[in-house]
Short mmCIF file of C-alpha atoms in Angstrom, two decimals:
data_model
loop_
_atom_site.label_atom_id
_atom_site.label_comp_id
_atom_site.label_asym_id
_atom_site.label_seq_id
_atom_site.Cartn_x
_atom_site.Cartn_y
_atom_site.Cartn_z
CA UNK C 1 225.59 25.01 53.21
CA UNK C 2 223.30 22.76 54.50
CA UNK C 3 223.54 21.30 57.93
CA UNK C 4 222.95 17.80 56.53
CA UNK C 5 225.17 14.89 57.98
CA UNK C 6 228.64 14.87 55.83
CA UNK C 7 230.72 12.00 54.41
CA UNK C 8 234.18 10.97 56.24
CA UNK C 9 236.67 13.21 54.02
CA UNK C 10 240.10 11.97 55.00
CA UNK C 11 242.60 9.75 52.85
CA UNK C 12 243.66 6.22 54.11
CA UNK C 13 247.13 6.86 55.27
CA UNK C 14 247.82 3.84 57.98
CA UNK C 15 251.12 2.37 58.11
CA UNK C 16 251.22 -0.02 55.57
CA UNK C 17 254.54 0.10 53.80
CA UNK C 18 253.53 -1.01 50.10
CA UNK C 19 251.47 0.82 48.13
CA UNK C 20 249.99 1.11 44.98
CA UNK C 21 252.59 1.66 42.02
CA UNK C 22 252.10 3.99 38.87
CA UNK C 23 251.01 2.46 35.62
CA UNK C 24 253.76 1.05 33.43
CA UNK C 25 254.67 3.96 30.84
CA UNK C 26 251.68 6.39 31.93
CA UNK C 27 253.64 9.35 32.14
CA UNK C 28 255.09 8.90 28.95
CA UNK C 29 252.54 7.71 26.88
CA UNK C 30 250.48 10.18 24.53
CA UNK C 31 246.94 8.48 24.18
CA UNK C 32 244.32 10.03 21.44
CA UNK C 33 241.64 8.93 22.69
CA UNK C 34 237.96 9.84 21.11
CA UNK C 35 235.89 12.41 22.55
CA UNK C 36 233.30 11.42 24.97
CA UNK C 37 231.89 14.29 27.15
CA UNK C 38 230.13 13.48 30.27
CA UNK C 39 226.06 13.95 29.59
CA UNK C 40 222.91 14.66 31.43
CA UNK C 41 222.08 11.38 31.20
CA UNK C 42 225.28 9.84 32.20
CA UNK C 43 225.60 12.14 35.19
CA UNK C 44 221.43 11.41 36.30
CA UNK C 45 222.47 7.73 36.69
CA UNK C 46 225.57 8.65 39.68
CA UNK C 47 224.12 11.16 41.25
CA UNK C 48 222.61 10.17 44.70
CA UNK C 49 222.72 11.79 48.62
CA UNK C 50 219.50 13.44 48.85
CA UNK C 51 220.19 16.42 50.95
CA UNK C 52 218.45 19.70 51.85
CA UNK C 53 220.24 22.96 49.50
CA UNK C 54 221.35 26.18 51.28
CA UNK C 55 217.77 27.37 51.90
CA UNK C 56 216.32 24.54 53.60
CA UNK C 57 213.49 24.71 52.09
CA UNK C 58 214.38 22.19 49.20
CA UNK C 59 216.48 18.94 48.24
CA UNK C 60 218.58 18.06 46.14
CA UNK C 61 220.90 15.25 45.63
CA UNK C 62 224.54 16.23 46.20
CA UNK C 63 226.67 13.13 45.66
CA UNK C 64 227.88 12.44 42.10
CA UNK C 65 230.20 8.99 40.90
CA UNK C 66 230.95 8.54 37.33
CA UNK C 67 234.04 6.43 37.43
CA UNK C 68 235.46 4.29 34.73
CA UNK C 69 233.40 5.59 31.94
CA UNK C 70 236.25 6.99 29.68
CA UNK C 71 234.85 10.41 30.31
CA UNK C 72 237.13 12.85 28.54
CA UNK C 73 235.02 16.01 29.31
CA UNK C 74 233.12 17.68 31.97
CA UNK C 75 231.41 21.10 30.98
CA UNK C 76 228.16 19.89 32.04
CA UNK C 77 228.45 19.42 35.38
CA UNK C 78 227.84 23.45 36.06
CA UNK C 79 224.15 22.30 36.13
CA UNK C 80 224.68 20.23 38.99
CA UNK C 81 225.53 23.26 41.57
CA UNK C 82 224.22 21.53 44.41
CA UNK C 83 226.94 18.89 44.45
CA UNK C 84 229.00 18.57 47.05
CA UNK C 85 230.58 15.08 46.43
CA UNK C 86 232.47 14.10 43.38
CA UNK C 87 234.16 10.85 42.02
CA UNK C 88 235.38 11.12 38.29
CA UNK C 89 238.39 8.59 39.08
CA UNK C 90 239.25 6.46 35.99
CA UNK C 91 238.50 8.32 33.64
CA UNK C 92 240.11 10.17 30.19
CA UNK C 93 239.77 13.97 31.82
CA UNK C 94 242.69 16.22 30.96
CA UNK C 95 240.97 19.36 32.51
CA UNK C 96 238.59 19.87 35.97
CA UNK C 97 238.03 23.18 35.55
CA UNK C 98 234.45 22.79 35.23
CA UNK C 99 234.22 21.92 39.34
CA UNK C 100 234.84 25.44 39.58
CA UNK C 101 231.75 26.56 39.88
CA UNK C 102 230.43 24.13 41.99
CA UNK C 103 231.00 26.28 45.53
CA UNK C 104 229.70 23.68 47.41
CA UNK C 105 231.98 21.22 47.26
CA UNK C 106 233.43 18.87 49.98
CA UNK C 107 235.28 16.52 48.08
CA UNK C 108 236.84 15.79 44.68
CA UNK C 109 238.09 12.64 43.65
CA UNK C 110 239.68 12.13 40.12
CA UNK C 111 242.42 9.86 40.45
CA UNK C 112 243.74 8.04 37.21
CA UNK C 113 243.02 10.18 34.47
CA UNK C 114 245.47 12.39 32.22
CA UNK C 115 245.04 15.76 34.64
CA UNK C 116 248.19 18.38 33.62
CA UNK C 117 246.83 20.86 36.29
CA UNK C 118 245.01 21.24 39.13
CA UNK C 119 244.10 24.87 39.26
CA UNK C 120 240.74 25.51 40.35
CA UNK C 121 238.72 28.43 41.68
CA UNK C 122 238.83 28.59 45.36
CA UNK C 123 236.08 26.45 46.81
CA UNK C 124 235.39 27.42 49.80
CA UNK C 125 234.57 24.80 51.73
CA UNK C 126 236.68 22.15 50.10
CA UNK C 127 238.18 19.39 52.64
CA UNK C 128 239.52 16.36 50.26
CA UNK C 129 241.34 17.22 46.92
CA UNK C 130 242.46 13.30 45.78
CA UNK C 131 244.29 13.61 41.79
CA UNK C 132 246.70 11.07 42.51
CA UNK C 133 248.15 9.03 39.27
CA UNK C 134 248.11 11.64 36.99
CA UNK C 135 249.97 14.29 34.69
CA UNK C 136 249.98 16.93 37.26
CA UNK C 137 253.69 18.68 37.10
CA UNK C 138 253.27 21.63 39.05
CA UNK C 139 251.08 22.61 42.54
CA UNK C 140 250.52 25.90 42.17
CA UNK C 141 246.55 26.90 41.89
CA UNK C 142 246.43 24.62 44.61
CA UNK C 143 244.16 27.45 46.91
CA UNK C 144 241.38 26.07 48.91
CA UNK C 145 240.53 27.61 53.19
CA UNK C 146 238.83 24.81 54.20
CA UNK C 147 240.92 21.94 52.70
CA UNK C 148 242.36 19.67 54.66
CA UNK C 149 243.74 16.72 52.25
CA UNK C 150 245.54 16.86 49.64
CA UNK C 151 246.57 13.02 47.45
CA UNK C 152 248.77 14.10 44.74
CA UNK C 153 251.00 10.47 44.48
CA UNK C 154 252.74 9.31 41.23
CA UNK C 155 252.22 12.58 39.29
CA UNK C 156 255.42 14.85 37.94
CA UNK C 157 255.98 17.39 40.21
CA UNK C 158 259.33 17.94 40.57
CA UNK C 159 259.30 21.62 43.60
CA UNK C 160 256.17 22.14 45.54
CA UNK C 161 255.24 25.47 44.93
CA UNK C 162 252.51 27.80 46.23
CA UNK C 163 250.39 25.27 48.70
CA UNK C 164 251.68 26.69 51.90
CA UNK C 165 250.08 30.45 52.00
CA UNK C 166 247.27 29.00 50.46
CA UNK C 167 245.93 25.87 52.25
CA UNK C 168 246.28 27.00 56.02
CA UNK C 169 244.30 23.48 57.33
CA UNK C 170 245.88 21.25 55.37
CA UNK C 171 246.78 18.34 57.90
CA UNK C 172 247.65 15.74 55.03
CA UNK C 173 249.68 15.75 52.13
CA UNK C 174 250.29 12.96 49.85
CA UNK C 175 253.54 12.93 46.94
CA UNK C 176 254.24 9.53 46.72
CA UNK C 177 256.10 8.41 43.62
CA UNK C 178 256.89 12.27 41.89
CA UNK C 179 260.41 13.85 41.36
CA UNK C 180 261.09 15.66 44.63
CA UNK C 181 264.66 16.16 45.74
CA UNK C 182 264.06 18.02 48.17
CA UNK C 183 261.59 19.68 50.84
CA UNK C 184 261.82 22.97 49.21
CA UNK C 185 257.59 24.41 49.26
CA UNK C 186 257.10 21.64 51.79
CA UNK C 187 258.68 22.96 55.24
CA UNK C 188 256.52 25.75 55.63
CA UNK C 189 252.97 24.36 56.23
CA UNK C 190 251.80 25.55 59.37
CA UNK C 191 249.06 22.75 59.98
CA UNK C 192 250.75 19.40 58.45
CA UNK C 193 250.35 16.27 60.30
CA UNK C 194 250.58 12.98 58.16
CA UNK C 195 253.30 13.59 55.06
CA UNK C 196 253.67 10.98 52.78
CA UNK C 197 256.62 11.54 50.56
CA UNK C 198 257.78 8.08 49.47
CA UNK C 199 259.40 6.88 46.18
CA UNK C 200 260.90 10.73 45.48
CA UNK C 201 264.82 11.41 44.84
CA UNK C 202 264.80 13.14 48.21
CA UNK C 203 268.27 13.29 49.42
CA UNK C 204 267.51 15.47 52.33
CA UNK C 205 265.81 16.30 55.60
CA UNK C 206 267.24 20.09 56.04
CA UNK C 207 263.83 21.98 56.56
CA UNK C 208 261.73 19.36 57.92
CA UNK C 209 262.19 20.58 61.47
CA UNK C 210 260.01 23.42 60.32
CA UNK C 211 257.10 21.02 60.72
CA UNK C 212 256.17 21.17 64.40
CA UNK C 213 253.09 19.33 63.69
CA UNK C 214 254.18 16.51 61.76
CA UNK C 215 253.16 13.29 63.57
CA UNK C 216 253.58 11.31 60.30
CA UNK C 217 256.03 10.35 58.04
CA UNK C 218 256.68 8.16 55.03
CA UNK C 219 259.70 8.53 53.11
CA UNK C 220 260.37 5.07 52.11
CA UNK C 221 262.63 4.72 48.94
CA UNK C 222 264.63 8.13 48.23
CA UNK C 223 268.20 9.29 48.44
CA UNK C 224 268.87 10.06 51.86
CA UNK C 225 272.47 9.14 53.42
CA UNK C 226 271.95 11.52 56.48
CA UNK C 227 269.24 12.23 58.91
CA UNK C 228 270.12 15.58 59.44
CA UNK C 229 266.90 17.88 60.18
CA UNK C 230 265.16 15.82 62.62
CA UNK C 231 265.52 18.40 66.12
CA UNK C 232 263.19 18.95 69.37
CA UNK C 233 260.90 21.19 67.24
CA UNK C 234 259.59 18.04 65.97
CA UNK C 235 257.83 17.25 69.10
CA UNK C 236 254.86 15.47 68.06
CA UNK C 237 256.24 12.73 65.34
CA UNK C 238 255.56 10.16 66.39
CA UNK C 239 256.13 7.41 63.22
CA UNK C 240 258.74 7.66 60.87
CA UNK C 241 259.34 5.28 57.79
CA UNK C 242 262.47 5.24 56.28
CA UNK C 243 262.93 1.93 54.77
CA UNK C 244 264.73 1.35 51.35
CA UNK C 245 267.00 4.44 51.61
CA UNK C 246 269.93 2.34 49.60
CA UNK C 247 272.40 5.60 50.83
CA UNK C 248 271.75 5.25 54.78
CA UNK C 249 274.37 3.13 55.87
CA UNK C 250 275.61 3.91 59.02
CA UNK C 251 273.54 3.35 62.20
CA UNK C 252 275.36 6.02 64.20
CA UNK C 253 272.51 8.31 61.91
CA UNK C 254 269.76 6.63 63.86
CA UNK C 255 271.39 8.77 67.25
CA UNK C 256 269.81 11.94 65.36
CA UNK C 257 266.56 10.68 66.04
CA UNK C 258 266.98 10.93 69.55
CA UNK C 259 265.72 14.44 69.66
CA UNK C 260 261.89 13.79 68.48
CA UNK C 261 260.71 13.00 72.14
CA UNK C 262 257.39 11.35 71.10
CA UNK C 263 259.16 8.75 67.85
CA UNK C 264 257.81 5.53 68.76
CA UNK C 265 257.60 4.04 65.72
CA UNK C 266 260.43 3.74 62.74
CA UNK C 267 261.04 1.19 59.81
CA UNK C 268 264.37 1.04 58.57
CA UNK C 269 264.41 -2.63 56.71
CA UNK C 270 265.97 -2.37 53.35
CA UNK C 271 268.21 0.19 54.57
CA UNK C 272 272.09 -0.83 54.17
CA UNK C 273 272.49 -0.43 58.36
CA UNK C 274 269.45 -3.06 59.07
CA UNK C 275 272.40 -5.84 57.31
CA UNK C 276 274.80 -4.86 60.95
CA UNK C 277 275.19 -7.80 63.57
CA UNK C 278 272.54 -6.86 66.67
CA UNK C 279 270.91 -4.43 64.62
CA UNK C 280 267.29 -4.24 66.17
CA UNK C 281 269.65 -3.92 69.90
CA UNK C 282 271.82 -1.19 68.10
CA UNK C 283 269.09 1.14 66.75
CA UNK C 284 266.97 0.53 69.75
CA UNK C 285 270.19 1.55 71.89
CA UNK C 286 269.95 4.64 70.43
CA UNK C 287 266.01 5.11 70.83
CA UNK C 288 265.30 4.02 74.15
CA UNK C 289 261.33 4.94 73.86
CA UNK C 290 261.15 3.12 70.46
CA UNK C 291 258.08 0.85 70.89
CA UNK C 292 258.03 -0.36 67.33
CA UNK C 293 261.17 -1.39 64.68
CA UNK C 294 260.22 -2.34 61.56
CA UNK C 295 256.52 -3.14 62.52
CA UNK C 296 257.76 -5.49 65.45
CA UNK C 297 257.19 -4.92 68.61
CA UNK C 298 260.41 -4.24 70.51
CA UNK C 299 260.86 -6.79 73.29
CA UNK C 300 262.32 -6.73 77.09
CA UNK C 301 265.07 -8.94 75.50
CA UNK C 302 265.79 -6.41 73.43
CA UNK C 303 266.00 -3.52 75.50
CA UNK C 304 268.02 -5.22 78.20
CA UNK C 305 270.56 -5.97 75.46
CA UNK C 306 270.36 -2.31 73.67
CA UNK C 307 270.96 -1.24 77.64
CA UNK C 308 274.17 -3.27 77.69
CA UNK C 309 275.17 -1.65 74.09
CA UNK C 310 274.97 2.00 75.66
CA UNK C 311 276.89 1.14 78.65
CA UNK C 312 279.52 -0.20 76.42
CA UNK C 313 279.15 2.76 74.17
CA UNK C 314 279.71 5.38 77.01
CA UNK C 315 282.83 3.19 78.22
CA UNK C 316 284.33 3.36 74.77
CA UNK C 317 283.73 6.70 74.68
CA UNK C 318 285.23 7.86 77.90
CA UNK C 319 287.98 5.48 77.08
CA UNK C 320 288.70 7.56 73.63
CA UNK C 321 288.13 10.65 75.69
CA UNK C 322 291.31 10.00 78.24
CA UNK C 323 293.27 8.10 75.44
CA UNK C 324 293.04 11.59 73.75
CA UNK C 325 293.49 13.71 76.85
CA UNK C 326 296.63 11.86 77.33
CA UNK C 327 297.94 12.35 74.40
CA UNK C 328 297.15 15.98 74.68
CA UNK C 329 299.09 16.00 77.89
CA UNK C 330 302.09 14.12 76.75
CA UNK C 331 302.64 16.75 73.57
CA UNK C 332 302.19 19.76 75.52
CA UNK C 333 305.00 18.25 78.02
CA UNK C 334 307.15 17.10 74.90
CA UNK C 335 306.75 21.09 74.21
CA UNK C 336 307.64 22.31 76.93
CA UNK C 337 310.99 20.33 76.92
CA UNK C 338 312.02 21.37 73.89
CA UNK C 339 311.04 24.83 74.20
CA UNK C 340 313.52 24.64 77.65
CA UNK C 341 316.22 22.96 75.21
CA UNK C 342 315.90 25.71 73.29
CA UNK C 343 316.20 28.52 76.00
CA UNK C 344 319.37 26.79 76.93
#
């Protein structure tokens, strides 16, 4: 590889909460579309980048967009083995098999097409993998060293499978709007930092402790009821969305947050609890480091009154506490007496 300057190769993942939806019926809908490979020609007007090749001794230009041309075939592109940037996004392509054998490659972008699978040779030096809207139902083939980014929203997949062993640097992962239920293939990447994992079926967090890198998480609109799984080995998250879970109702969950040190930042509008009276003092009762609540800063107002609702938490707890230890008392004395009736 050249040591030619190299494009940015990480996806947008800031912390906006709405996002782009799938198309109406893709998913569903069999198109026959007319065959219309990708050409010489077609390909000679996108390419651009003029870069030195491997050698250094000669140049070649390694950046290639051909997007929105109802492309439904790539063979071709094995003459271009000097490529190391690609952009077929909007197009017909069922198959990218071709990029194969194109070892140089940095990025691939082929978002909205009709992609079943995204098995490829390993590239070696692969950083940005972007097939997002899609046909893709499966992850497996999914095998690249270098690769660091991996946009896979509002495919099919229903269980990750076979990325973690495989994809050692991968830092971000993208599966918004597929049929996940759970973490399952997920837990167990060594290197993750930003997940995205919004509009699944998720109804889950067991496993995502797993993730002692994670700084990022979106898991707007799933399933989840209970926020069991976040613990202390999640010490570097950092921002957590959670809004729209219709099933997480009671703010008492929010306590289970406590245990990521660094959370600083969580949204949890559209949940059922966000509806409570003091909410923003409740949650931030329970998160005392929370700097951010549903993209609002959270005030010195605030904070005095979330102090006031811990100190009247803690009295109604030790209050329950001796209530109950009385009561303990007073039946082990009523006991007693009768077992000293009894005696007699």
């Amino acid at each position: 590889m050249s040591d030619e300057s190299e494009e940015e190769v990480s996806i947008d993942m800031s912390d906006e909460e709405d996002g782009a939806e799938p198309h109406e019926g893709l998913e569903d809908q069999e198109i026959d579309l007319p065959e219309f490979p990708l050409s010489k020609k077609i390909a000679a007007k996108g390419l651009s980048l003029l870069a030195k090749t491997g050698s250094g001794l000669q140049h070649a230009y390694v950046r290639l967009q051909v997007v929105d041309k109802q492309i439904t075939d790539i063979n071709v592109i094995t003459c271009f083995t000097h490529l190391r940037y690609v952009d077929f996004s909007e197009n017909s392509l069922k198959d990218i098999s071709p990029l194969s054998s194109l070892v140089h490659l940095l990025t691939i972008k082929a978002d909205n097409n009709l992609i079943t699978n995204a098995t490829l040779g390993e590239l070696p030096y692969l950083r940005l993998l972007s097939l997002s809207h899609n046909r893709i139902g499966t992850t497996d083939g999914i095998s690249h060293p270098q690769l660091h980014a991996l946009n896979l929203n509002f495919n099919q997949i229903e269980t990750v499978t076979g990325i973690a062993g495989s994809n050692p640097l991968l830092d971000t992962l993208e599966l918004r709007g597929n049929r996940l239920t759970a973490l399952e293939g997920i837990q167990d990447l060594p290197s993750i930092r930003k997940l995205c994992l919004a509009d699944n079926a998720i109804t889950s967090l067991e496993g995502l402790s797993k993730l002692s890198t994670l700084q990022w998480l979106h898991i707007r609109n799933n399933k989840l009821s209970r926020l069991d799984g976040v613990t202390a080995d999640l010490a570097n998250l950092q921002y957590m969305n959670l809004r729209d879970n219709n099933a997480l109702e009671n703010v008492t969950e929010v306590q289970k947050l406590t245990s990521a040190d660094m959370l600083r930042a969580v949204i949890l509008r559209g949940c059922p609890m966000d509806e409570i009276e003091d909410y923003r003092a409740e949650v931030v009762s329970y998160l005392r480091s929370l700097e951010r609540l549903d993209k609002e800063t959270v005030t010195g107002d605030e904070r005095d009154d979330a102090a006031e609702k811990s100190i009247d938490r803690l009295r109604a707890e030790d209050a329950e506490k001796f209530r109950l230890e009385q009561e303990r008392l007073a039946a082990a004395e009523l006991e007693a007496d009768d077992d000293q009736s009894t005696d007699r």
